Amino acid sequence: MSSIFVLTTRGLETISADEIAALPDITVSSTSYRRINAECSGSLALLLNLRTVDDVYLTVGSWEDVLHTRDMLAQFNAWSDHLEVTQAAAQINSVRPIPEKPKFSVSVSFIGKRNYTADEVKVSIADSITFNHGWAYTPDDRDANLNIRVFIEHEQAIVGVRLGTHAQHERLYKMVERPGALKPTVAAAMLRLVDVQAGQRLLDPCCGSGTILIEAALMGAAVQGGDNDPDAINATRQNMKDAAVQGEVEQWDARVLPLRDSSVRRIVTNLPWGRQTVVNEELGSFYQQVCSELERIIHEEGRVAILTSVPHLLQFNYLQPVQTLEISLFGQNPIISVFGRP
Ligand SMILES: C[S@@+](CC[C@H](N)C(=O)[O-])C[C@H]1O[C@@H](n2cnc3c(N)ncnc32)[C@H](O)[C@@H]1O
């Protein structure tokens, strides 16, 4: 049995917990701010396929009475002598090869004020691991075989070893980035919210660099999208090629889509809200026209999920909000709104 914890975007905890719970041999034990704790009695490999999560860690220790004083630096070093990192490395080795003496990096994050820095905590922990196991420390995560992650939250800390080689929210396919590009895990969560099925048609009318289309195509959906910016179309096509997925992409104006009435069952999109992407007209009028167009093309049993920081501008005649979720993204708190017919 392996104890794991999974990090996700703030606001997506329930969606990620559902995704984890759907895996075989996994029991979700608790969910808290940005974190899901679980027990895994089978293979760890399937955890690397999770699409909505930021990272998966094997739990190797938890510490109580973590104070803000500098004498804690010696205490971190002493506590680290008991971290079960060798056992974790052996378990991770069943998923990807780990050398007998791996190189490791350490990441530290805090909640609460401290009289020590994250770098000082890293050194304290790294010294203990090197001394006890003969592993070589590297400050560069890309150069490490294993990443040891410490979360200090007020007077408690939890320590994990990352299952994957790289952060799980990073996708290997994402080559061409554009301003306003969506975090892929959020795209995956939006697709889960509208229950996109393999073979189903999925539309993103403002596709930018194509994150939603690619995540949907990887789930087996038949994807179609467009953007009014030719650079976005090129970026989407390139990213789809890199991700080895296919779909229809064309330059269009989302306010007048070349699609038949009631023809689309799933629409997922991240509308421009003016911070990272500029709409050359008043935002209210743009939203009004896009909403009316989405309402025209959505099938009567269809679902629409929209991410925006200005949800009050989403006004429909027939579609009703089914669910709303506030998330944290790039220092903002945008809302995912799901709409359908009553
Ligand atoms: C927030 S970005 C979408 C980002 C995208 N989800 C991604 O991952 O890259 C909004 C997109 O809407 C596009 N857009 C703005 N006005 C548009 C319009 N009238 N028709 C279609 N797309 C439009 C912008 O060019 C931009 O790429």
mmCIF file of C-alpha atoms and ligand atoms in Angstrom:
data_model
loop_
_atom_site.group_PDB
_atom_site.id
_atom_site.type_symbol
_atom_site.label_atom_id
_atom_site.label_comp_id
_atom_site.label_asym_id
_atom_site.label_seq_id
_atom_site.Cartn_x
_atom_site.Cartn_y
_atom_site.Cartn_z
ATOM 1 C CA MET A 1 0.000 0.000 0.000
ATOM 2 C CA SER A 2 1.417 3.425 -0.950
ATOM 3 C CA SER A 3 0.252 6.663 0.628
ATOM 4 C CA ILE A 4 0.124 9.409 -1.938
ATOM 5 C CA PHE A 5 -0.881 13.025 -2.110
ATOM 6 C CA VAL A 6 -1.870 14.879 -5.220
ATOM 7 C CA LEU A 7 -1.716 18.622 -5.839
ATOM 8 C CA THR A 8 -4.249 20.389 -7.973
ATOM 9 C CA THR A 9 -5.398 23.894 -8.885
ATOM 10 C CA ARG A 10 -7.378 25.649 -6.158
ATOM 11 C CA GLY A 11 -11.056 25.130 -7.006
ATOM 12 C CA LEU A 12 -10.528 21.841 -8.859
ATOM 13 C CA GLU A 13 -10.109 19.651 -5.749
ATOM 14 C CA THR A 14 -13.431 17.799 -6.170
ATOM 15 C CA ILE A 15 -12.918 17.208 -9.884
ATOM 16 C CA SER A 16 -9.387 15.885 -9.328
ATOM 17 C CA ALA A 17 -10.560 13.717 -6.412
ATOM 18 C CA ASP A 18 -13.217 12.190 -8.716
ATOM 19 C CA GLU A 19 -10.625 11.560 -11.413
ATOM 20 C CA ILE A 20 -8.328 9.850 -8.887
ATOM 21 C CA ALA A 21 -11.143 7.823 -7.308
ATOM 22 C CA ALA A 22 -12.078 6.446 -10.734
ATOM 23 C CA LEU A 23 -8.682 4.678 -10.974
ATOM 24 C CA PRO A 24 -8.508 1.038 -9.898
ATOM 25 C CA ASP A 25 -6.932 0.210 -6.500
ATOM 26 C CA ILE A 26 -7.089 3.809 -5.254
ATOM 27 C CA THR A 27 -8.993 5.078 -2.256
ATOM 28 C CA VAL A 28 -9.250 8.825 -1.695
ATOM 29 C CA SER A 29 -8.889 9.389 2.050
ATOM 30 C CA SER A 30 -9.293 13.171 2.315
ATOM 31 C CA THR A 31 -9.435 16.353 0.309
ATOM 32 C CA SER A 32 -8.197 19.733 1.493
ATOM 33 C CA TYR A 33 -7.049 23.033 0.002
ATOM 34 C CA ARG A 34 -5.280 22.143 -3.292
ATOM 35 C CA ARG A 35 -4.539 18.627 -2.038
ATOM 36 C CA ILE A 36 -6.022 15.133 -2.238
ATOM 37 C CA ASN A 37 -4.676 12.356 0.001
ATOM 38 C CA ALA A 38 -5.130 8.775 -1.168
ATOM 39 C CA GLU A 39 -3.973 5.185 -0.682
ATOM 40 C CA CYS A 40 -2.886 3.083 -3.658
ATOM 41 C CA SER A 41 -2.842 -0.716 -3.374
ATOM 42 C CA GLY A 42 -2.014 -1.421 -7.032
ATOM 43 C CA SER A 43 0.235 -0.047 -9.743
ATOM 44 C CA LEU A 44 1.301 3.578 -9.431
ATOM 45 C CA ALA A 45 1.700 3.932 -13.197
ATOM 46 C CA LEU A 46 -1.916 4.946 -13.870
ATOM 47 C CA LEU A 47 -1.469 7.993 -11.643
ATOM 48 C CA LEU A 48 0.829 9.442 -14.285
ATOM 49 C CA ASN A 49 -2.143 9.535 -16.681
ATOM 50 C CA LEU A 50 -4.196 11.894 -14.492
ATOM 51 C CA ARG A 51 -5.097 14.958 -16.572
ATOM 52 C CA THR A 52 -6.518 17.446 -14.048
ATOM 53 C CA VAL A 53 -3.759 17.368 -11.423
ATOM 54 C CA ASP A 54 -0.556 19.368 -10.996
ATOM 55 C CA ASP A 55 1.571 16.616 -9.459
ATOM 56 C CA VAL A 56 1.482 13.249 -7.687
ATOM 57 C CA TYR A 57 3.764 12.533 -4.708
ATOM 58 C CA LEU A 58 4.494 9.467 -2.623
ATOM 59 C CA THR A 59 4.169 10.519 1.004
ATOM 60 C CA VAL A 60 7.478 9.962 2.831
ATOM 61 C CA GLY A 61 6.941 11.908 6.044
ATOM 62 C CA SER A 62 4.811 14.349 7.951
ATOM 63 C CA TRP A 63 6.013 16.691 10.661
ATOM 64 C CA GLU A 64 4.137 18.385 13.498
ATOM 65 C CA ASP A 65 5.035 21.451 15.590
ATOM 66 C CA VAL A 66 6.855 23.199 12.775
ATOM 67 C CA LEU A 67 7.657 26.585 14.288
ATOM 68 C CA HIS A 68 8.784 29.817 12.647
ATOM 69 C CA THR A 69 12.075 29.997 14.610
ATOM 70 C CA ARG A 70 15.524 29.452 13.118
ATOM 71 C CA ASP A 71 16.309 26.478 15.362
ATOM 72 C CA MET A 72 13.880 24.556 13.120
ATOM 73 C CA LEU A 73 16.645 24.332 10.502
ATOM 74 C CA ALA A 74 18.498 21.788 12.673
ATOM 75 C CA GLN A 75 15.188 20.090 13.364
ATOM 76 C CA PHE A 76 14.413 19.732 9.623
ATOM 77 C CA ASN A 77 17.807 18.092 9.225
ATOM 78 C CA ALA A 78 17.107 15.663 12.087
ATOM 79 C CA TRP A 79 13.573 14.867 10.852
ATOM 80 C CA SER A 80 14.899 14.240 7.347
ATOM 81 C CA ASP A 81 17.064 11.386 8.683
ATOM 82 C CA HIS A 82 13.802 9.406 8.987
ATOM 83 C CA LEU A 83 12.247 10.187 5.599
ATOM 84 C CA GLU A 84 11.414 6.963 3.766
ATOM 85 C CA VAL A 85 13.073 8.063 0.544
ATOM 86 C CA THR A 86 14.757 4.730 -0.306
ATOM 87 C CA GLN A 87 11.420 2.936 -0.188
ATOM 88 C CA ALA A 88 9.837 5.685 -2.310
ATOM 89 C CA ALA A 89 12.655 5.457 -4.869
ATOM 90 C CA ALA A 90 12.086 1.684 -5.133
ATOM 91 C CA GLN A 91 8.344 2.199 -5.692
ATOM 92 C CA ILE A 92 8.947 4.906 -8.300
ATOM 93 C CA ASN A 93 11.439 2.571 -9.988
ATOM 94 C CA SER A 94 8.455 0.340 -10.842
ATOM 95 C CA VAL A 95 7.108 3.196 -12.967
ATOM 96 C CA ARG A 96 10.306 4.705 -14.419
ATOM 97 C CA PRO A 97 13.991 3.783 -14.000
ATOM 98 C CA ILE A 98 15.724 5.303 -10.968
ATOM 99 C CA PRO A 99 19.505 4.825 -10.582
ATOM 100 C CA GLU A 100 20.768 3.165 -7.409
ATOM 101 C CA LYS A 101 22.207 6.516 -6.275
ATOM 102 C CA PRO A 102 19.804 9.039 -7.792
ATOM 103 C CA LYS A 103 20.348 12.762 -8.109
ATOM 104 C CA PHE A 104 17.665 14.653 -6.226
ATOM 105 C CA SER A 105 16.267 18.173 -6.022
ATOM 106 C CA VAL A 106 14.281 19.667 -3.127
ATOM 107 C CA SER A 107 11.333 22.069 -3.413
ATOM 108 C CA VAL A 108 9.927 23.852 -0.382
ATOM 109 C CA SER A 109 6.810 25.982 0.002
ATOM 110 C CA PHE A 110 5.379 27.706 3.067
ATOM 111 C CA ILE A 111 2.132 29.015 4.392
ATOM 112 C CA GLY A 112 2.792 31.274 7.397
ATOM 113 C CA LYS A 113 5.605 33.684 8.266
ATOM 114 C CA ARG A 114 9.062 32.178 9.024
ATOM 115 C CA ASN A 115 12.441 33.350 10.284
ATOM 116 C CA TYR A 116 14.137 31.066 7.762
ATOM 117 C CA THR A 117 14.027 30.878 3.987
ATOM 118 C CA ALA A 118 12.970 28.092 1.660
ATOM 119 C CA ASP A 119 16.576 27.822 0.448
ATOM 120 C CA GLU A 120 17.808 27.277 4.002
ATOM 121 C CA VAL A 121 15.259 24.489 4.501
ATOM 122 C CA LYS A 122 16.363 22.888 1.221
ATOM 123 C CA VAL A 123 20.005 22.828 2.339
ATOM 124 C CA SER A 124 19.070 21.364 5.702
ATOM 125 C CA ILE A 125 17.050 18.536 4.116
ATOM 126 C CA ALA A 126 19.494 17.916 1.266
ATOM 127 C CA ASP A 127 22.416 17.562 3.720
ATOM 128 C CA SER A 128 20.562 14.864 5.615
ATOM 129 C CA ILE A 129 19.613 12.892 2.479
ATOM 130 C CA THR A 130 23.137 13.065 1.076
ATOM 131 C CA PHE A 131 24.656 12.060 4.428
ATOM 132 C CA ASN A 132 22.264 9.149 5.019
ATOM 133 C CA HIS A 133 21.881 7.751 1.505
ATOM 134 C CA GLY A 134 24.863 9.027 -0.488
ATOM 135 C CA TRP A 135 22.516 10.609 -3.075
ATOM 136 C CA ALA A 136 23.787 13.699 -4.932
ATOM 137 C CA TYR A 137 21.821 16.922 -4.521
ATOM 138 C CA THR A 138 21.182 19.156 -7.533
ATOM 139 C CA PRO A 139 19.464 22.554 -7.334
ATOM 140 C CA ASP A 140 18.227 22.056 -10.915
ATOM 141 C CA ASP A 141 15.023 19.994 -10.959
ATOM 142 C CA ARG A 142 15.492 19.170 -14.662
ATOM 143 C CA ASP A 143 18.779 17.480 -13.789
ATOM 144 C CA ALA A 144 17.281 15.402 -10.937
ATOM 145 C CA ASN A 145 16.030 11.805 -10.980
ATOM 146 C CA LEU A 146 13.832 12.512 -7.979
ATOM 147 C CA ASN A 147 12.183 15.625 -6.552
ATOM 148 C CA ILE A 148 11.555 15.843 -2.819
ATOM 149 C CA ARG A 149 8.775 18.302 -2.061
ATOM 150 C CA VAL A 150 8.074 19.822 1.338
ATOM 151 C CA PHE A 151 4.863 21.700 2.093
ATOM 152 C CA ILE A 152 4.964 23.630 5.337
ATOM 153 C CA GLU A 153 1.502 24.793 6.309
ATOM 154 C CA HIS A 154 1.444 26.706 9.582
ATOM 155 C CA GLU A 155 2.695 24.167 12.172
ATOM 156 C CA GLN A 156 2.486 21.072 10.001
ATOM 157 C CA ALA A 157 4.547 19.808 7.113
ATOM 158 C CA ILE A 158 4.111 17.014 4.639
ATOM 159 C CA VAL A 159 6.953 15.615 2.570
ATOM 160 C CA GLY A 160 6.618 13.734 -0.711
ATOM 161 C CA VAL A 161 8.698 12.370 -3.561
ATOM 162 C CA ARG A 162 7.284 13.219 -6.992
ATOM 163 C CA LEU A 163 6.167 10.215 -9.011
ATOM 164 C CA GLY A 164 6.932 11.745 -12.411
ATOM 165 C CA THR A 165 10.172 13.123 -13.860
ATOM 166 C CA HIS A 166 8.580 16.512 -14.493
ATOM 167 C CA ALA A 167 5.624 18.496 -13.169
ATOM 168 C CA GLN A 168 2.466 16.704 -14.285
ATOM 169 C CA HIS A 169 0.634 19.908 -15.273
ATOM 170 C CA GLU A 170 3.283 20.437 -17.950
ATOM 171 C CA ARG A 171 2.422 18.718 -21.179
ATOM 172 C CA LEU A 172 5.151 17.507 -23.474
ATOM 173 C CA TYR A 173 3.070 18.507 -26.514
ATOM 174 C CA LYS A 174 2.865 22.198 -25.658
ATOM 175 C CA MET A 175 5.423 23.786 -27.958
ATOM 176 C CA VAL A 176 3.975 27.105 -29.178
ATOM 177 C CA GLU A 177 2.765 29.259 -26.283
ATOM 178 C CA ARG A 178 0.566 32.343 -26.667
ATOM 179 C CA PRO A 179 -0.491 34.969 -24.125
ATOM 180 C CA GLY A 180 -3.593 33.726 -22.339
ATOM 181 C CA ALA A 181 -2.835 30.055 -22.986
ATOM 182 C CA LEU A 182 -4.874 27.934 -20.618
ATOM 183 C CA LYS A 183 -3.327 25.632 -18.043
ATOM 184 C CA PRO A 184 -3.891 22.162 -19.562
ATOM 185 C CA THR A 185 -5.131 20.674 -16.266
ATOM 186 C CA VAL A 186 -7.884 23.316 -16.142
ATOM 187 C CA ALA A 187 -8.837 22.489 -19.743
ATOM 188 C CA ALA A 188 -9.037 18.807 -18.772
ATOM 189 C CA ALA A 189 -11.208 19.678 -15.750
ATOM 190 C CA MET A 190 -13.604 21.747 -17.898
ATOM 191 C CA LEU A 191 -13.959 18.803 -20.283
ATOM 192 C CA ARG A 192 -14.808 16.529 -17.352
ATOM 193 C CA LEU A 193 -17.401 19.048 -16.145
ATOM 194 C CA VAL A 194 -19.331 18.726 -19.421
ATOM 195 C CA ASP A 195 -18.671 14.973 -19.530
ATOM 196 C CA VAL A 196 -17.023 14.890 -22.949
ATOM 197 C CA GLN A 197 -17.090 11.357 -24.328
ATOM 198 C CA ALA A 198 -14.842 9.651 -26.861
ATOM 199 C CA GLY A 199 -16.262 10.147 -30.341
ATOM 200 C CA GLN A 200 -18.336 13.141 -29.298
ATOM 201 C CA ARG A 201 -17.957 16.455 -31.118
ATOM 202 C CA LEU A 202 -16.292 19.187 -29.067
ATOM 203 C CA LEU A 203 -16.088 22.823 -30.116
ATOM 204 C CA ASP A 204 -13.803 25.615 -28.891
ATOM 205 C CA PRO A 205 -14.782 28.793 -30.784
ATOM 206 C CA CYS A 206 -11.846 30.857 -29.383
ATOM 207 C CA CYS A 207 -9.132 28.209 -29.356
ATOM 208 C CA GLY A 208 -5.965 30.344 -28.920
ATOM 209 C CA SER A 209 -3.063 27.882 -28.887
ATOM 210 C CA GLY A 210 -5.457 24.920 -28.807
ATOM 211 C CA THR A 211 -5.130 23.603 -25.258
ATOM 212 C CA ILE A 212 -8.811 22.630 -24.898
ATOM 213 C CA LEU A 213 -8.940 21.042 -28.353
ATOM 214 C CA ILE A 214 -5.815 18.986 -27.703
ATOM 215 C CA GLU A 215 -6.923 17.800 -24.253
ATOM 216 C CA ALA A 216 -10.295 16.823 -25.765
ATOM 217 C CA ALA A 217 -8.702 15.071 -28.735
ATOM 218 C CA LEU A 218 -6.483 13.105 -26.338
ATOM 219 C CA MET A 219 -9.712 11.956 -24.655
ATOM 220 C CA GLY A 220 -10.933 10.723 -28.037
ATOM 221 C CA ALA A 221 -13.337 13.577 -28.882
ATOM 222 C CA ALA A 222 -13.797 14.787 -32.465
ATOM 223 C CA VAL A 223 -12.568 18.356 -32.087
ATOM 224 C CA GLN A 224 -13.303 21.517 -34.010
ATOM 225 C CA GLY A 225 -12.142 25.005 -33.229
ATOM 226 C CA GLY A 226 -11.158 28.369 -34.483
ATOM 227 C CA ASP A 227 -9.892 31.808 -33.599
ATOM 228 C CA ASN A 228 -9.947 35.178 -35.321
ATOM 229 C CA ASP A 229 -6.165 35.512 -35.032
ATOM 230 C CA PRO A 230 -4.168 33.705 -37.763
ATOM 231 C CA ASP A 231 -1.208 33.314 -35.370
ATOM 232 C CA ALA A 232 -3.484 31.387 -32.997
ATOM 233 C CA ILE A 233 -4.539 29.078 -35.809
ATOM 234 C CA ASN A 234 -0.900 28.398 -36.686
ATOM 235 C CA ALA A 235 -0.064 27.768 -33.016
ATOM 236 C CA THR A 236 -2.996 25.362 -32.620
ATOM 237 C CA ARG A 237 -2.102 23.447 -35.761
ATOM 238 C CA GLN A 238 1.534 23.161 -34.672
ATOM 239 C CA ASN A 239 0.587 22.089 -31.139
ATOM 240 C CA MET A 240 -1.871 19.501 -32.482
ATOM 241 C CA LYS A 241 0.845 18.117 -34.692
ATOM 242 C CA ASP A 242 3.233 17.914 -31.731
ATOM 243 C CA ALA A 243 0.549 16.202 -29.661
ATOM 244 C CA ALA A 244 -0.123 13.777 -32.549
ATOM 245 C CA VAL A 245 -3.860 14.558 -32.575
ATOM 246 C CA GLN A 246 -6.197 15.679 -35.320
ATOM 247 C CA GLY A 247 -9.043 18.148 -35.580
ATOM 248 C CA GLU A 248 -10.617 20.839 -37.718
ATOM 249 C CA VAL A 249 -9.207 24.312 -37.111
ATOM 250 C CA GLU A 250 -10.091 27.446 -39.031
ATOM 251 C CA GLN A 251 -9.932 31.203 -38.797
ATOM 252 C CA TRP A 252 -13.334 32.612 -37.911
ATOM 253 C CA ASP A 253 -15.185 35.161 -35.852
ATOM 254 C CA ALA A 254 -16.803 33.495 -32.828
ATOM 255 C CA ARG A 255 -19.716 35.932 -33.147
ATOM 256 C CA VAL A 256 -20.734 34.464 -36.533
ATOM 257 C CA LEU A 257 -19.801 30.817 -36.644
ATOM 258 C CA PRO A 258 -20.130 28.793 -39.863
ATOM 259 C CA LEU A 259 -22.075 26.070 -38.019
ATOM 260 C CA ARG A 260 -25.669 24.890 -38.234
ATOM 261 C CA ASP A 261 -28.289 25.595 -35.543
ATOM 262 C CA SER A 262 -28.396 23.061 -32.672
ATOM 263 C CA SER A 263 -25.515 21.090 -34.193
ATOM 264 C CA VAL A 264 -22.973 20.905 -31.334
ATOM 265 C CA ARG A 265 -23.372 18.909 -28.112
ATOM 266 C CA ARG A 266 -20.287 20.085 -26.232
ATOM 267 C CA ILE A 267 -18.701 23.560 -26.215
ATOM 268 C CA VAL A 268 -15.767 24.317 -23.934
ATOM 269 C CA THR A 269 -13.973 27.621 -24.202
ATOM 270 C CA ASN A 270 -11.877 30.176 -22.419
ATOM 271 C CA LEU A 271 -13.193 33.543 -23.593
ATOM 272 C CA PRO A 272 -10.909 36.567 -23.725
ATOM 273 C CA TRP A 273 -11.322 38.760 -20.672
ATOM 274 C CA GLY A 274 -9.023 41.578 -21.504
ATOM 275 C CA ARG A 275 -6.048 40.868 -19.288
ATOM 276 C CA GLN A 276 -3.969 38.650 -21.527
ATOM 277 C CA THR A 277 -5.978 38.856 -24.721
ATOM 278 C CA VAL A 278 -7.430 42.020 -26.149
ATOM 279 C CA VAL A 279 -10.803 42.187 -27.846
ATOM 280 C CA ASN A 280 -10.991 45.202 -30.131
ATOM 281 C CA GLU A 281 -14.358 46.360 -28.958
ATOM 282 C CA GLU A 282 -16.330 46.740 -25.814
ATOM 283 C CA LEU A 283 -16.160 43.432 -23.923
ATOM 284 C CA GLY A 284 -19.862 43.468 -22.987
ATOM 285 C CA SER A 285 -21.011 43.637 -26.594
ATOM 286 C CA PHE A 286 -18.507 40.913 -27.613
ATOM 287 C CA TYR A 287 -19.794 38.577 -24.883
ATOM 288 C CA GLN A 288 -23.412 39.274 -25.816
ATOM 289 C CA GLN A 289 -22.806 38.354 -29.449
ATOM 290 C CA VAL A 290 -20.755 35.247 -28.633
ATOM 291 C CA CYS A 291 -23.373 34.024 -26.119
ATOM 292 C CA SER A 292 -26.166 34.434 -28.628
ATOM 293 C CA GLU A 293 -24.133 32.523 -31.232
ATOM 294 C CA LEU A 294 -23.313 29.690 -28.808
ATOM 295 C CA GLU A 295 -26.975 29.463 -27.874
ATOM 296 C CA ARG A 296 -27.875 29.165 -31.565
ATOM 297 C CA ILE A 297 -25.485 26.275 -32.303
ATOM 298 C CA ILE A 298 -25.767 24.254 -29.070
ATOM 299 C CA HIS A 299 -27.909 21.121 -29.228
ATOM 300 C CA GLU A 300 -30.914 21.139 -26.906
ATOM 301 C CA GLU A 301 -29.293 18.445 -24.750
ATOM 302 C CA GLY A 302 -25.898 20.105 -25.042
ATOM 303 C CA ARG A 303 -23.576 21.522 -22.418
ATOM 304 C CA VAL A 304 -21.371 24.639 -22.548
ATOM 305 C CA ALA A 305 -18.438 25.323 -20.172
ATOM 306 C CA ILE A 306 -16.866 28.786 -20.216
ATOM 307 C CA LEU A 307 -13.922 30.102 -18.218
ATOM 308 C CA THR A 308 -13.806 33.859 -17.691
ATOM 309 C CA SER A 309 -13.062 36.495 -15.086
ATOM 310 C CA VAL A 310 -16.185 38.386 -16.113
ATOM 311 C CA PRO A 311 -18.928 35.737 -15.686
ATOM 312 C CA HIS A 312 -21.616 38.416 -15.239
ATOM 313 C CA LEU A 313 -21.214 39.129 -18.965
ATOM 314 C CA LEU A 314 -22.393 35.603 -19.826
ATOM 315 C CA GLN A 315 -26.077 36.214 -20.593
ATOM 316 C CA PHE A 316 -28.209 33.619 -22.378
ATOM 317 C CA ASN A 317 -31.897 33.489 -23.246
ATOM 318 C CA TYR A 318 -32.509 29.763 -22.730
ATOM 319 C CA LEU A 319 -29.341 28.263 -21.323
ATOM 320 C CA GLN A 320 -29.251 28.096 -17.535
ATOM 321 C CA PRO A 321 -26.234 27.832 -15.244
ATOM 322 C CA VAL A 322 -25.819 24.223 -14.118
ATOM 323 C CA GLN A 323 -22.623 24.645 -12.094
ATOM 324 C CA THR A 324 -20.105 27.378 -11.290
ATOM 325 C CA LEU A 325 -16.610 26.950 -9.882
ATOM 326 C CA GLU A 326 -14.147 29.628 -8.849
ATOM 327 C CA ILE A 327 -10.521 28.657 -9.412
ATOM 328 C CA SER A 328 -7.130 30.300 -8.857
ATOM 329 C CA LEU A 329 -5.174 30.895 -12.016
ATOM 330 C CA PHE A 330 -2.149 33.120 -12.619
ATOM 331 C CA GLY A 331 -2.977 35.286 -9.581
ATOM 332 C CA GLN A 332 -6.616 35.734 -10.618
ATOM 333 C CA ASN A 333 -9.849 34.032 -9.582
ATOM 334 C CA PRO A 334 -11.751 33.309 -12.791
ATOM 335 C CA ILE A 335 -14.965 31.289 -12.854
ATOM 336 C CA ILE A 336 -15.830 28.166 -14.806
ATOM 337 C CA SER A 337 -19.542 28.303 -15.631
ATOM 338 C CA VAL A 338 -21.394 25.316 -17.047
ATOM 339 C CA PHE A 339 -24.663 25.952 -18.899
ATOM 340 C CA GLY A 340 -27.375 23.690 -20.260
ATOM 341 C CA ARG A 341 -31.099 23.734 -20.955
ATOM 342 C CA PRO A 342 -33.211 23.303 -17.866
HETATM 343 C C1 LIG B 1 -8.078 33.450 -23.505
HETATM 344 S S1 LIG B 1 -7.622 33.156 -25.146
HETATM 345 C C2 LIG B 1 -7.882 31.450 -25.378
HETATM 346 C C3 LIG B 1 -6.690 30.679 -24.904
HETATM 347 C C4 LIG B 1 -6.762 29.216 -25.234
HETATM 348 N N1 LIG B 1 -7.732 28.508 -24.430
HETATM 349 C C5 LIG B 1 -5.373 28.592 -25.111
HETATM 350 O O1 LIG B 1 -5.200 27.649 -24.339
HETATM 351 O O2 LIG B 1 -4.444 29.084 -25.755
HETATM 352 C C6 LIG B 1 -8.950 33.845 -26.053
HETATM 353 C C7 LIG B 1 -8.806 33.739 -27.553
HETATM 354 O O3 LIG B 1 -9.955 34.352 -28.136
HETATM 355 C C8 LIG B 1 -9.544 34.841 -29.399
HETATM 356 N N2 LIG B 1 -10.547 35.777 -29.910
HETATM 357 C C9 LIG B 1 -10.738 37.082 -29.597
HETATM 358 N N3 LIG B 1 -11.766 37.583 -30.319
HETATM 359 C C10 LIG B 1 -12.228 36.583 -31.097
HETATM 360 C C11 LIG B 1 -13.265 36.475 -32.044
HETATM 361 N N4 LIG B 1 -14.035 37.519 -32.374
HETATM 362 N N5 LIG B 1 -13.471 35.285 -32.658
HETATM 363 C C12 LIG B 1 -12.694 34.222 -32.371
HETATM 364 N N6 LIG B 1 -11.683 34.259 -31.478
HETATM 365 C C13 LIG B 1 -11.463 35.424 -30.836
HETATM 366 C C14 LIG B 1 -8.196 35.465 -29.108
HETATM 367 O O4 LIG B 1 -7.449 35.598 -30.313
HETATM 368 C C15 LIG B 1 -7.595 34.450 -28.140
HETATM 369 O O5 LIG B 1 -6.776 33.533 -28.812
#
